[in-house]
XYZ file of C-alpha atoms in Angstrom:
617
model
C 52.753 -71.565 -203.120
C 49.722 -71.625 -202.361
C 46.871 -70.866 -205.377
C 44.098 -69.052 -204.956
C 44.573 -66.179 -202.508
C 48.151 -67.273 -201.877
C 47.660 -65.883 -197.962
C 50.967 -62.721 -197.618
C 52.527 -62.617 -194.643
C 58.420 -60.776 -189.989
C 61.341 -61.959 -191.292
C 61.561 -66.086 -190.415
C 64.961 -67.587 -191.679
C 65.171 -71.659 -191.907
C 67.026 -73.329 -188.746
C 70.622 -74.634 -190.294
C 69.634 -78.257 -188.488
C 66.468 -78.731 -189.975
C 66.411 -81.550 -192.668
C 65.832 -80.697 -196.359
C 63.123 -82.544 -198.661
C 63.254 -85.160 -196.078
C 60.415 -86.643 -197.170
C 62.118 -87.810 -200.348
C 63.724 -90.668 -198.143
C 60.294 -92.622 -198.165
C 59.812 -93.130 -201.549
C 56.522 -95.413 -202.411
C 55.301 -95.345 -198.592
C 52.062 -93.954 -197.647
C 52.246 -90.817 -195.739
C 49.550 -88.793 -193.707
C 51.168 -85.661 -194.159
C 53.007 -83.838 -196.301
C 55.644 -81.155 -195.968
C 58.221 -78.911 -198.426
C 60.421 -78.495 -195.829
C 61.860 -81.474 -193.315
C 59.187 -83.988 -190.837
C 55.895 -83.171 -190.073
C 55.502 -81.804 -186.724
C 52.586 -84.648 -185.946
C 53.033 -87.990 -185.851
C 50.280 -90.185 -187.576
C 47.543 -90.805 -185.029
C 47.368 -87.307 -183.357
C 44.497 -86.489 -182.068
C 44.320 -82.554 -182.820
C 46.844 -79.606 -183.260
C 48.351 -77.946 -180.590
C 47.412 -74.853 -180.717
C 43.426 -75.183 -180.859
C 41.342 -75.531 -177.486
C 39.730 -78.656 -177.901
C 36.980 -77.755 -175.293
C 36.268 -74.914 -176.694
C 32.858 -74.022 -176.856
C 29.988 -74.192 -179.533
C 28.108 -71.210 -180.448
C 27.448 -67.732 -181.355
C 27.485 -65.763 -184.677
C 31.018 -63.885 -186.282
C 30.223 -60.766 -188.673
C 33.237 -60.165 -191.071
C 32.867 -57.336 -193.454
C 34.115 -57.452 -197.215
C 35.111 -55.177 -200.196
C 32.683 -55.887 -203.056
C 29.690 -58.142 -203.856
C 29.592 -61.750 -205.683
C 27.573 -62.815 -208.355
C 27.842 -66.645 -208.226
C 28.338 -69.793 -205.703
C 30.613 -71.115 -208.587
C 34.120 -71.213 -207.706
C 36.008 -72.633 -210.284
C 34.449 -69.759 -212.919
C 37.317 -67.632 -214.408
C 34.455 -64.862 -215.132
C 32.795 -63.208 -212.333
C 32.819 -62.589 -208.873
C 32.528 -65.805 -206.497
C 31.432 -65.228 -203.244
C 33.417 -64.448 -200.185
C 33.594 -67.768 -198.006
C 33.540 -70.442 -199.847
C 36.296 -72.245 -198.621
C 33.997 -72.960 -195.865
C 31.340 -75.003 -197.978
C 33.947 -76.615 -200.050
C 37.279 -78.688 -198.821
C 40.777 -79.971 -199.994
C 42.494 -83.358 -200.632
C 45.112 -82.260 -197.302
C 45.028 -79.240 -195.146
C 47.692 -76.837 -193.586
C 48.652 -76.668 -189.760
C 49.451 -73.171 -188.773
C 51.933 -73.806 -186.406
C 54.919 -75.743 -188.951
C 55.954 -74.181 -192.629
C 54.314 -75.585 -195.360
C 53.337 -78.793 -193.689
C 49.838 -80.228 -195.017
C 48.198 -83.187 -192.998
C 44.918 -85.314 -194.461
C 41.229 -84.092 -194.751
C 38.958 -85.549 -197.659
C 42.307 -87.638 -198.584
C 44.025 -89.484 -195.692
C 47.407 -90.630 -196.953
C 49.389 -89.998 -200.049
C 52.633 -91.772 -201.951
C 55.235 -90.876 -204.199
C 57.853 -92.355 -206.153
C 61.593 -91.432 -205.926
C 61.881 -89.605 -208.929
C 58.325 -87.549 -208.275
C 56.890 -88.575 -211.499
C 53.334 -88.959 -210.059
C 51.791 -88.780 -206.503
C 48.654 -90.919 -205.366
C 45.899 -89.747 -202.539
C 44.364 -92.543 -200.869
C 40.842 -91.057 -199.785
C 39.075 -90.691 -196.879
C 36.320 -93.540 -196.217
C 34.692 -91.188 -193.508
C 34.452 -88.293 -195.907
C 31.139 -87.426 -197.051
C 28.932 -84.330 -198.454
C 26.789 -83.326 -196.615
C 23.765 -85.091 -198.050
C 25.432 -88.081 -196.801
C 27.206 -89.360 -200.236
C 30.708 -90.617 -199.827
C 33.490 -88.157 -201.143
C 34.777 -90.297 -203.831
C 37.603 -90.870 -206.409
C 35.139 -90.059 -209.156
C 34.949 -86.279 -207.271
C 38.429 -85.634 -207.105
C 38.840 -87.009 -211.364
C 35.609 -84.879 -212.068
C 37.041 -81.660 -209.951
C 40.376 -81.712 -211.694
C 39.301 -82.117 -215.121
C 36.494 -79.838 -214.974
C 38.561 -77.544 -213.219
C 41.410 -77.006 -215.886
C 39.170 -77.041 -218.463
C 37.053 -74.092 -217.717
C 39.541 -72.207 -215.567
C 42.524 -71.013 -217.101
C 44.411 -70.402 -214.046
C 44.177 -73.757 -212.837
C 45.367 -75.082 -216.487
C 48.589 -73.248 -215.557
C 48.809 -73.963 -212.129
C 48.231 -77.715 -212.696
C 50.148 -77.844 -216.521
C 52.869 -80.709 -215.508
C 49.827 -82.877 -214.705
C 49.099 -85.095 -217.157
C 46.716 -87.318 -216.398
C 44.559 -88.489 -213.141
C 42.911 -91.986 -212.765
C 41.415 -94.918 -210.399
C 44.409 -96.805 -209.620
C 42.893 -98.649 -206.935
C 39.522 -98.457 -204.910
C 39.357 -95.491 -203.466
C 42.873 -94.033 -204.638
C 43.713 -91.608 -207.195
C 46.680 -91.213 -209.149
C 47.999 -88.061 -210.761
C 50.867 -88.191 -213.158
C 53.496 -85.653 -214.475
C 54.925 -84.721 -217.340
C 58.624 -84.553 -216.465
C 60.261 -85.721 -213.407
C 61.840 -84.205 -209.949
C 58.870 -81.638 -209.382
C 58.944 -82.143 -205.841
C 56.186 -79.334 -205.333
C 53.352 -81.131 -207.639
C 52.599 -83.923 -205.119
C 52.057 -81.056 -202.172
C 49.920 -78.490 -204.272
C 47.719 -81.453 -205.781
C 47.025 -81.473 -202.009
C 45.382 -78.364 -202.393
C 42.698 -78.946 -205.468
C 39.072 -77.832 -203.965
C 37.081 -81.047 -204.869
C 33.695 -80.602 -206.172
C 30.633 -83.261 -205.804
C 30.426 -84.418 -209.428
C 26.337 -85.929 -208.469
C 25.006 -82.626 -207.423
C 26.509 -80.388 -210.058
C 25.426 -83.226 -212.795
C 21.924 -83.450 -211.279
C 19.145 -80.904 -210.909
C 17.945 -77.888 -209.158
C 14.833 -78.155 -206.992
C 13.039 -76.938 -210.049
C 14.394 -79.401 -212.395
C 16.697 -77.910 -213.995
C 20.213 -79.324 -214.508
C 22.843 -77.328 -213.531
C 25.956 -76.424 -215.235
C 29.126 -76.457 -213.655
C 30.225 -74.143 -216.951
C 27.480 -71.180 -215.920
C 26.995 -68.951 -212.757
C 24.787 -70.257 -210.569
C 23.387 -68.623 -207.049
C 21.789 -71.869 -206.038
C 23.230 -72.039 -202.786
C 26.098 -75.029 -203.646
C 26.339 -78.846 -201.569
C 29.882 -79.300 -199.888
C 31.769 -81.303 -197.686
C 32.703 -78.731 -195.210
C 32.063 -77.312 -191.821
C 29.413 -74.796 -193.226
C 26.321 -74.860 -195.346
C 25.260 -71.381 -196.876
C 22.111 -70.572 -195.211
C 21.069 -67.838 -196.948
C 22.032 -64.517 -199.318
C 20.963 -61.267 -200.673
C 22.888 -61.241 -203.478
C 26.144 -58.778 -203.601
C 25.153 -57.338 -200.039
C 25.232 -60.625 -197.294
C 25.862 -63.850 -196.733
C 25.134 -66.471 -193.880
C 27.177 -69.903 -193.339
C 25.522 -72.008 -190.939
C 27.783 -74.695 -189.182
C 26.656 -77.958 -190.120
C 25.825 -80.238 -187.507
C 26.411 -83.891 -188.512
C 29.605 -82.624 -190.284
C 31.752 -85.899 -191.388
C 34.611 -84.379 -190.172
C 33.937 -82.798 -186.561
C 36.138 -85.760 -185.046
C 39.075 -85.630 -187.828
C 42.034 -83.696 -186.113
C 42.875 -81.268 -187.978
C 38.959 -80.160 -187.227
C 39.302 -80.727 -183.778
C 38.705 -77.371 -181.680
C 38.097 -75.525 -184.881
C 34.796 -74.125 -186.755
C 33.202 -73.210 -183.399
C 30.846 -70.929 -184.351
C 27.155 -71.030 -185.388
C 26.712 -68.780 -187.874
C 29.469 -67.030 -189.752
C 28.002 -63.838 -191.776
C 29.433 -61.589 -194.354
C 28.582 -57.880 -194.990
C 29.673 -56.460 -198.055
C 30.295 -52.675 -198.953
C 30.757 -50.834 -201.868
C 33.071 -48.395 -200.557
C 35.485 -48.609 -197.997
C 34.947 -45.514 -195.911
C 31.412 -46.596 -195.601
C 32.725 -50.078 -194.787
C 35.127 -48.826 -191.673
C 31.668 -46.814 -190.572
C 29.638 -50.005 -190.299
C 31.850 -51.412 -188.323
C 32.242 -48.598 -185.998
C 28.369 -49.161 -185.905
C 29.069 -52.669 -184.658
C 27.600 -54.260 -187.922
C 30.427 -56.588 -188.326
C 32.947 -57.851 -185.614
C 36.772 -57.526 -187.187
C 38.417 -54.996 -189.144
C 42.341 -55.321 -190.606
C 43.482 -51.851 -190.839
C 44.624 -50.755 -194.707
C 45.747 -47.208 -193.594
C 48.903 -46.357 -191.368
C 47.469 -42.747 -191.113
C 43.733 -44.489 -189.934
C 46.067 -47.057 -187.588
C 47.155 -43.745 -186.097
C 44.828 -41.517 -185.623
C 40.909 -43.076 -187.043
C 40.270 -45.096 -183.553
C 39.511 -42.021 -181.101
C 35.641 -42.671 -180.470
C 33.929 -44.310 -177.882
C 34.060 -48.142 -178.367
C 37.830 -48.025 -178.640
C 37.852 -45.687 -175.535
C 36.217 -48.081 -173.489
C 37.593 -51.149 -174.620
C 34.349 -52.906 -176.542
C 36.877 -52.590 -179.542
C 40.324 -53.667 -179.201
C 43.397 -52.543 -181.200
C 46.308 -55.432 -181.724
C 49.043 -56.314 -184.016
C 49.772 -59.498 -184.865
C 52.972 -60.892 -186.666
C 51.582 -64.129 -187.240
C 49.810 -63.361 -190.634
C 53.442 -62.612 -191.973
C 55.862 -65.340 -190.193
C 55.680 -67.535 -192.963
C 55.535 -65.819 -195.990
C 56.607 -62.631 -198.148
C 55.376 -60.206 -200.693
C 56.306 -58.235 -203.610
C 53.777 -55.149 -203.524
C 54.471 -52.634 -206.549
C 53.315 -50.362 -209.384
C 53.150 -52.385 -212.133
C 53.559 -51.429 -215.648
C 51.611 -53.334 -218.502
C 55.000 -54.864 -220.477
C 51.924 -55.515 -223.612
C 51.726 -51.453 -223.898
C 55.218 -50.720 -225.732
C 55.436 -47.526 -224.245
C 56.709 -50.098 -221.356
C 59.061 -52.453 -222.863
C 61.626 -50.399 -222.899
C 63.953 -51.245 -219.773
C 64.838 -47.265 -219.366
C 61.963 -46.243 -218.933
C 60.684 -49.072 -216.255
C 63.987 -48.307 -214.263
C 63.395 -44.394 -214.497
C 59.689 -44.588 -213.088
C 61.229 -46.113 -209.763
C 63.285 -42.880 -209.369
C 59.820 -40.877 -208.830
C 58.841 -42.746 -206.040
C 59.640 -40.865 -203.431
C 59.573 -43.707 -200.626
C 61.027 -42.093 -197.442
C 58.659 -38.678 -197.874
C 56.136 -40.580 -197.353
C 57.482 -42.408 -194.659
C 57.192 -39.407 -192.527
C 54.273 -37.622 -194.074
C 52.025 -40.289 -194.531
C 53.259 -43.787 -193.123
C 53.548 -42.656 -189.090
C 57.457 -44.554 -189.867
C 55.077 -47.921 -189.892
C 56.634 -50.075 -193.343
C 59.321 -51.313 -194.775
C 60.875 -50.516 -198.480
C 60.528 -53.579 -200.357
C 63.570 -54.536 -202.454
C 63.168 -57.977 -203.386
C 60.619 -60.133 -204.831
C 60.622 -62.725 -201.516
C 60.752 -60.134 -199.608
C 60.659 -61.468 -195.828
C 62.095 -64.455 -197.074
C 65.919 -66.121 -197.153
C 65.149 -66.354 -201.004
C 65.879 -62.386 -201.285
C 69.020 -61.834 -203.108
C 71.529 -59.393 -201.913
C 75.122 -58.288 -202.882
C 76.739 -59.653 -205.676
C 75.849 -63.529 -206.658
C 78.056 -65.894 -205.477
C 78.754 -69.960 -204.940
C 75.587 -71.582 -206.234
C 73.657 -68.921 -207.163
C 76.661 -67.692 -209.467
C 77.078 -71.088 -211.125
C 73.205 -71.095 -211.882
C 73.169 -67.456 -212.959
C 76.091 -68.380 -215.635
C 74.310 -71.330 -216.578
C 71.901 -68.736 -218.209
C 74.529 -65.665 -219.103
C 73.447 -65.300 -222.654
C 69.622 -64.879 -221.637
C 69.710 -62.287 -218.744
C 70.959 -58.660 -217.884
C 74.758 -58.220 -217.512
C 74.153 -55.987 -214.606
C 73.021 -58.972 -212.524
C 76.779 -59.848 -212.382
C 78.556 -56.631 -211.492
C 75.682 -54.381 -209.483
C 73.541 -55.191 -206.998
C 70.104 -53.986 -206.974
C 68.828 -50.919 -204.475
C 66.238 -48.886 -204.556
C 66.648 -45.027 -204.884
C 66.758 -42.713 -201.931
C 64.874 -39.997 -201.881
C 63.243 -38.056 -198.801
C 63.967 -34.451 -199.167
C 64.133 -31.949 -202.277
C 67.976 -32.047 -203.045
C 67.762 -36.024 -203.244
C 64.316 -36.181 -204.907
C 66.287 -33.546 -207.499
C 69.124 -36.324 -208.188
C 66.901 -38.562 -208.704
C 64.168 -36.904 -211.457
C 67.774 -35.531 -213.144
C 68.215 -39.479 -213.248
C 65.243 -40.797 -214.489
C 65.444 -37.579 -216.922
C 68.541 -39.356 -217.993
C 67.520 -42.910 -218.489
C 64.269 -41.564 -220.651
C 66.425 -39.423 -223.026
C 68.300 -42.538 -223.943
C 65.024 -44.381 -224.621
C 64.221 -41.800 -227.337
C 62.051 -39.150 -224.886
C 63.389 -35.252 -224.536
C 61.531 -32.316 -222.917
C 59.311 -30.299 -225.503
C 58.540 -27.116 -222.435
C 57.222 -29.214 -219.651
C 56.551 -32.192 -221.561
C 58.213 -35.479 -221.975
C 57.710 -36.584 -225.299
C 58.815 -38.869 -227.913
C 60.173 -38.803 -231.523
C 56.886 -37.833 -233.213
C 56.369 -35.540 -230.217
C 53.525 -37.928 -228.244
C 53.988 -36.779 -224.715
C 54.612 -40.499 -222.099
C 51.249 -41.009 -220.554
C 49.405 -43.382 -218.710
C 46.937 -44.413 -216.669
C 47.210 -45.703 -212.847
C 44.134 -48.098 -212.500
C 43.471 -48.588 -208.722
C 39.828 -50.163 -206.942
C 39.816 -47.745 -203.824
C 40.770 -44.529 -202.717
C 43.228 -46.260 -199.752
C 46.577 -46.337 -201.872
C 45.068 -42.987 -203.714
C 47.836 -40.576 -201.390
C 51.022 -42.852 -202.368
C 49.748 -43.027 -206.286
C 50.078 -39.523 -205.826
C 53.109 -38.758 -204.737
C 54.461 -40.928 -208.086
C 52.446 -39.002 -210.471
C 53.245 -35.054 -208.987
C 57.159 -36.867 -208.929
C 56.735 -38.045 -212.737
C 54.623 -34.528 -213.424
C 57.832 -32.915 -212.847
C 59.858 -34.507 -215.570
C 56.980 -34.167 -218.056
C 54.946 -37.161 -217.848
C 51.350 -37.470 -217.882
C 50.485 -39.931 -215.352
C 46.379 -40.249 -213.987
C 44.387 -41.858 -211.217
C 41.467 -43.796 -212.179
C 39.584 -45.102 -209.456
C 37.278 -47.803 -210.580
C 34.754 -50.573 -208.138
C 35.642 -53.744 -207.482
C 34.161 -55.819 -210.106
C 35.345 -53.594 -213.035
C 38.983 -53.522 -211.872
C 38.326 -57.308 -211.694
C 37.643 -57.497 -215.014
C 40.089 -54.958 -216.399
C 42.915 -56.931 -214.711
C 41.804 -60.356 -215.556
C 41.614 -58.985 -219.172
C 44.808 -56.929 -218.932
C 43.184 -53.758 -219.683
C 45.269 -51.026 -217.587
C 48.341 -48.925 -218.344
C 49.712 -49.469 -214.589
C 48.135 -51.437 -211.799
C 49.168 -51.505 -207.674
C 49.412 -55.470 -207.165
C 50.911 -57.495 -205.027
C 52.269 -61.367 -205.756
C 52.874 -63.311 -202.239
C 55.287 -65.985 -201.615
C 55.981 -69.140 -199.287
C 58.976 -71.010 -198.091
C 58.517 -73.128 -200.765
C 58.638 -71.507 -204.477
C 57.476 -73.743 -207.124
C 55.073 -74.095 -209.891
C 53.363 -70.544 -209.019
C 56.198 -68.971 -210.202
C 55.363 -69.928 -213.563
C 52.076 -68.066 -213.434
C 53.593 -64.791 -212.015
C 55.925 -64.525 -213.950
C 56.427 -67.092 -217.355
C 55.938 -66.388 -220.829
C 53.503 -68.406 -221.160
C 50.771 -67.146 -218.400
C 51.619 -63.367 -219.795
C 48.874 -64.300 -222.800
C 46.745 -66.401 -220.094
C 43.362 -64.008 -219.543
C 42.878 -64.188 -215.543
C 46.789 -65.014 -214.861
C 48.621 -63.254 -212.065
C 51.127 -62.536 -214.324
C 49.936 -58.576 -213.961
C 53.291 -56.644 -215.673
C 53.467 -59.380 -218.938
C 56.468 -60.825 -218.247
C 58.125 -63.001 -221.467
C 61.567 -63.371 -221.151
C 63.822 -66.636 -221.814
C 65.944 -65.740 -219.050
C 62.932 -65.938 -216.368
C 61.519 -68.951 -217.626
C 64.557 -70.836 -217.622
C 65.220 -69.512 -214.177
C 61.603 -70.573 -213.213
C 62.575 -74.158 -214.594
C 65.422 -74.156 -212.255
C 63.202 -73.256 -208.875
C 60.533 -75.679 -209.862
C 63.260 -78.821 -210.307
C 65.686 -78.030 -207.732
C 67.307 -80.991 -206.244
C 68.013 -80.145 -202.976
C 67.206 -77.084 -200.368
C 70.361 -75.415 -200.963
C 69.713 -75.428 -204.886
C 66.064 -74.580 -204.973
C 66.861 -71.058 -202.324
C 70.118 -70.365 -205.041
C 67.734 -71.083 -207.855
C 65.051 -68.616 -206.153
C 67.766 -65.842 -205.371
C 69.082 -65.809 -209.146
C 65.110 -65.713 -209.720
C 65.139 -62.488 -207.737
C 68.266 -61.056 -208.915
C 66.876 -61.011 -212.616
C 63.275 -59.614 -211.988
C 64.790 -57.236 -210.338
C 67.696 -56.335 -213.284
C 64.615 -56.036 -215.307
C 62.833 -53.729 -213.382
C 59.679 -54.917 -214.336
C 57.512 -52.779 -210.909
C 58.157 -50.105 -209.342
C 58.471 -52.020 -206.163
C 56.708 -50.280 -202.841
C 56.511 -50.631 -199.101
C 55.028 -53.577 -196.726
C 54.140 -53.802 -192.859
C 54.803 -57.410 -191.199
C 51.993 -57.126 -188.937
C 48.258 -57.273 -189.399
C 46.995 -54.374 -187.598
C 43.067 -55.587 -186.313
C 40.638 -53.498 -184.828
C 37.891 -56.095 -183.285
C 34.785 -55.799 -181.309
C 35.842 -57.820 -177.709
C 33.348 -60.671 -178.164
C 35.726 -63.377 -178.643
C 38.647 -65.799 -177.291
C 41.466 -67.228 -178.579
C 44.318 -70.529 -176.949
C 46.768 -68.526 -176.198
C 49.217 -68.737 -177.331
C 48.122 -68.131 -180.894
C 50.419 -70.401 -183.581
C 53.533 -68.954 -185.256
C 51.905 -68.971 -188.601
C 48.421 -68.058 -188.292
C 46.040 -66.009 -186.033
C 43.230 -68.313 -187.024
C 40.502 -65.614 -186.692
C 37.729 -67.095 -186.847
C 38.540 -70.698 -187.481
C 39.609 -71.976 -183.931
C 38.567 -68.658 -182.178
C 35.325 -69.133 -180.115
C 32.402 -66.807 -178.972
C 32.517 -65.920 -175.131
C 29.419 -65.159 -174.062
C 31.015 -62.978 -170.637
C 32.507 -60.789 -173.208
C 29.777 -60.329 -176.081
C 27.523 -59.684 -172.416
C 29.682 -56.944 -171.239
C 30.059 -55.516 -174.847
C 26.361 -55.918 -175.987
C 24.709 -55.701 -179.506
C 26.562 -58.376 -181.857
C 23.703 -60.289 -183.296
């Protein structure tokens, strides 16, 4: 749910006893938090969350690395690369714990109010929020940031299209309204809009200039948050300074978070180079993209003698799941045939490279929530039947008599079965073998290309194209840097692509932009394979106004049950822990929340450590 980079994250099912939508019971009263799923955890009045040490101390600098470069401070911009760390400049209406499910509590906005029938939800705002040249936060920001927003970014137009229209509706509160009724998702994600100070980006630079919220900009930007950018060399480093007199040091959701000095980001072209540099202790944490580098990359002497610790944490993952896959571009019509989707899935070989490559570290993925209770599984039935026949005429008939699995290969007698079945389903699209190629009618032999931005994934990309070689199809690897697979994806330019879509406890409007018709024409949408089919986007409807719990998980499952009949990706493999390499300069409360690990935002620097370790600065 959330947008942006929708954070991906074992296996957490909902407790039977715990209340659904109960905030819908308090219809009209103002509320200082918000949550998808039953009571806030916090009364109004707490003082800070329970998992952060409030005494923790002040000080020190954190060095994360980072894939890529930026070329602009602008972070709305559909076009370019925005900088890595902006979210600590810039802040939100309401703000997540990490200890509850989708549970939001106030930050620049300290109450908000719906009606019963969720046509509209009002903020009231902060009177102790302020940028950090002192102006108040105001109304006029959070009208300024919306508009604005949606009208240069694209994604935001879709994430945000029910909302019709934001205004003053009393000093200092702000009311947006919706085009239909019983969205019960639209109050909580307007929660989320970054809000931009409309005086600085209407004013001038310190040359006189005015600036243009519409253009890239590397004039370092005025927020509201924790951190001030300090300084930059453009597309290699960044420094965030904390800011001292920051309005909201006292608030408590701050409370015993943002305890460090500086916060500084390396970037690197390639990611070899990238793991070297932090070997070379130039930056402090590394999340480990390689089972094969998990298992055998950390023999050297800082992990030997414990300066650099190895942990897994399940945290990242407890509340949320993932769909990673190869995904075919539906706009090339080499694609659109069903057949030939489903046959690609029969290459991947899955369970070779379990044991050749993944050290018997992931998962198969199977579902589109996968990690989730919104996964479907065996045939439909109860709700989720009655909502699937509500739409009969628009979906698959194989969503009704045959659940979906993935194939089973592992060794040459299966992976046999299964080429001789993909062999199959391609014949009936039209393709037959001309010697050892698969071609079509007018004898064009089924090619394509596999766009990736690093070598990490380049072994299991293999393994599909030597599978597919077999049966006659041309498939390629072209490796490309970050900002020109960027751009290739935001502009739909690829054959295939290896993306990932991650999901929350609380499906909703995002759904639209994955997956609905009309995001698959939307330049920049996440809607990656080009997905326009009735059947999904009445489906999507159905999530998005469910009217209770139980509805809007037997909405999601029929949801599931029909991407997956479609066989739109070539789904792949996840691991429900993060697996961090970090140089031992740090602490943590322990213990760490269910939801989060919270590196660095409530970690702290301990100065016994970082002495014992040395180097760091």
């Amino acid at each position: 749910m959330k947008f942006a980079a929708l954070a991906i994250a074992a296996v957490l099912m909902l407790a039977p006893a715990l209340p659904a939508f109960a905030q819908q019971d308090k219809p009209d009263t103002w509320l200082h938090a918000s949550s998808a799923i039953g009571e806030p955890k916090y009364p109004d009045g707490f003082t800070h969350f329970d998992y952060v040490n409030v005494d923790a101390p002040k000080g020190g600098v954190v060095r994360m690395g980072a894939l890529g470069g930026f070329d602009t401070f602008n972070p709305i911009l559909p076009k370019g690369e925005a900088a890595a760390g902006l979210g600590l400049i810039y802040q939100t209406l309401m703000t997540p714990s990490q200890d509850e499910v989708l549970t939001d509590y106030g930050l620049l906005a300290e109450a908000l109010k719906f009606p019963a029938d969720y046509s509209s939800v009002t903020f009231r705002m902060n009177p102790k929020a302020k940028w950090n040249d002192g102006e108040p936060v105001t109304v006029a920001d959070v009208i300024w940031s919306f508009n604005t927003s949606k009208e240069l970014s694209p994604q935001i137009s879709q994430y945000y299209a029910n909302v019709t229209g934001v205004t003053e509706t009393a000093p200092g509160e702000v009311t947006f309204t919706f085009d239909q009724t019983g969205n019960r998702e639209l109050p909580k994600i307007l929660g989320q809009l970054m809000i931009l100070p409309q005086h600085w980006w209407e004013g001038t630079d310190a040359k006189g200039n005015k600036r243009n919220i519409g253009a890239s900009t590397l004039e370092p930007p005025l927020g509201s948050g924790p951190y001030e950018l300090a300084s930059f060399e453009a597309g290699k480093t960044i420094s965030y300074k904390r800011v001292e007199n920051y309005w909201g040091k006292d608030n408590p959701t701050q409370v015993g978070q943002n305890n460090f000095d500086e916060y500084r980001i390396e970037f690197f072209l390639d990611q070899t180079v990238e793991f070297e540099a932090f070997k070379g202790d130039q930056f402090d944490w590394w999340v480990e993209p390689s089972a094969r580098g998990w298992a055998t990359a950390y023999d050297f002497p800082a992990v030997k003698d414990g300066r650099i610790i190895k942990e897994l944490f399940a945290q990242t993952y407890n509340g949320s799941g993932v769909m990673w896959a190869f995904v075919p571009n539906l706009r090339d019509p080499k694609f659109q045939d069903i057949r030939v989707r489903e046959a690609l899935n029969y290459a991947f070989d899955f369970e070779e490279l379990q044991k050749t490559l993944f050290f018997n570290q992931y998962q198969r993925i199977d579902s589109y929530f996968f990690g989730l209770p919104f996964s479907s599984s065996g045939l439909p039935e109860g709700k989720e039947l009655e909502i699937l026949n509500s739409v009969k005429d628009k979906i698959p008939a194989s969503v009704f008599t045959t659940p979906y699995t993935n194939p089973v290969s592992g060794d040459a007698q299966k992976l046999r079965a299964n080429l001789r079945t993909a062999l199959g389903l391609l014949t009936e699209a039209g393709y037959h073998l001309d010697g050892n190629r698969l071609v079509d009618a007018s004898g064009a032999q089924l090619s394509f290309e596999i766009l990736l931005d690093s070598t990490t994934i380049e072994p299991v990309v293999s393994n599909l194209t030597t599978n597919l070689g077999q049966i006659g199809i041309n498939a390629n690897i072209r490796i490309v840097d970050g900002p020109q697979y960027i751009n290739r994806v935001r502009s739909f330019d690829y054959d295939m692509i290896y993306e990932a879509w991650p999901q929350s406890f609380s499906p909703g409007n995002e759904q639209r932009y994955f997956w609905g018709s009309a995001s698959a024409k939307e330049e920049g949408s996440q809607n990656y394979a080009g997905i326009a089919d009735p059947g999904v986007d009445a489906l999507i409807d159905k999530v998005i106004y469910a009217a209770d719990r139980d509805t809007l998980e037997a909405a999601t499952k029929a949801l599931d049950r029909v991407l997956l009949a479609n066989h739109y990706v070539v789904p792949s493999y996840t691991l429900r822990t993060s697996r961090v390499a970090r140089w031992d300069r740090f602490s943590h409360p322990d213990p760490l929340p269910e939801f989060g690990i919270g590196f660095p935002t409530f970690w702290w620097y301990d100065d016994a450590k970082a002495a014992k370790v040395g180097g760091g600065q």
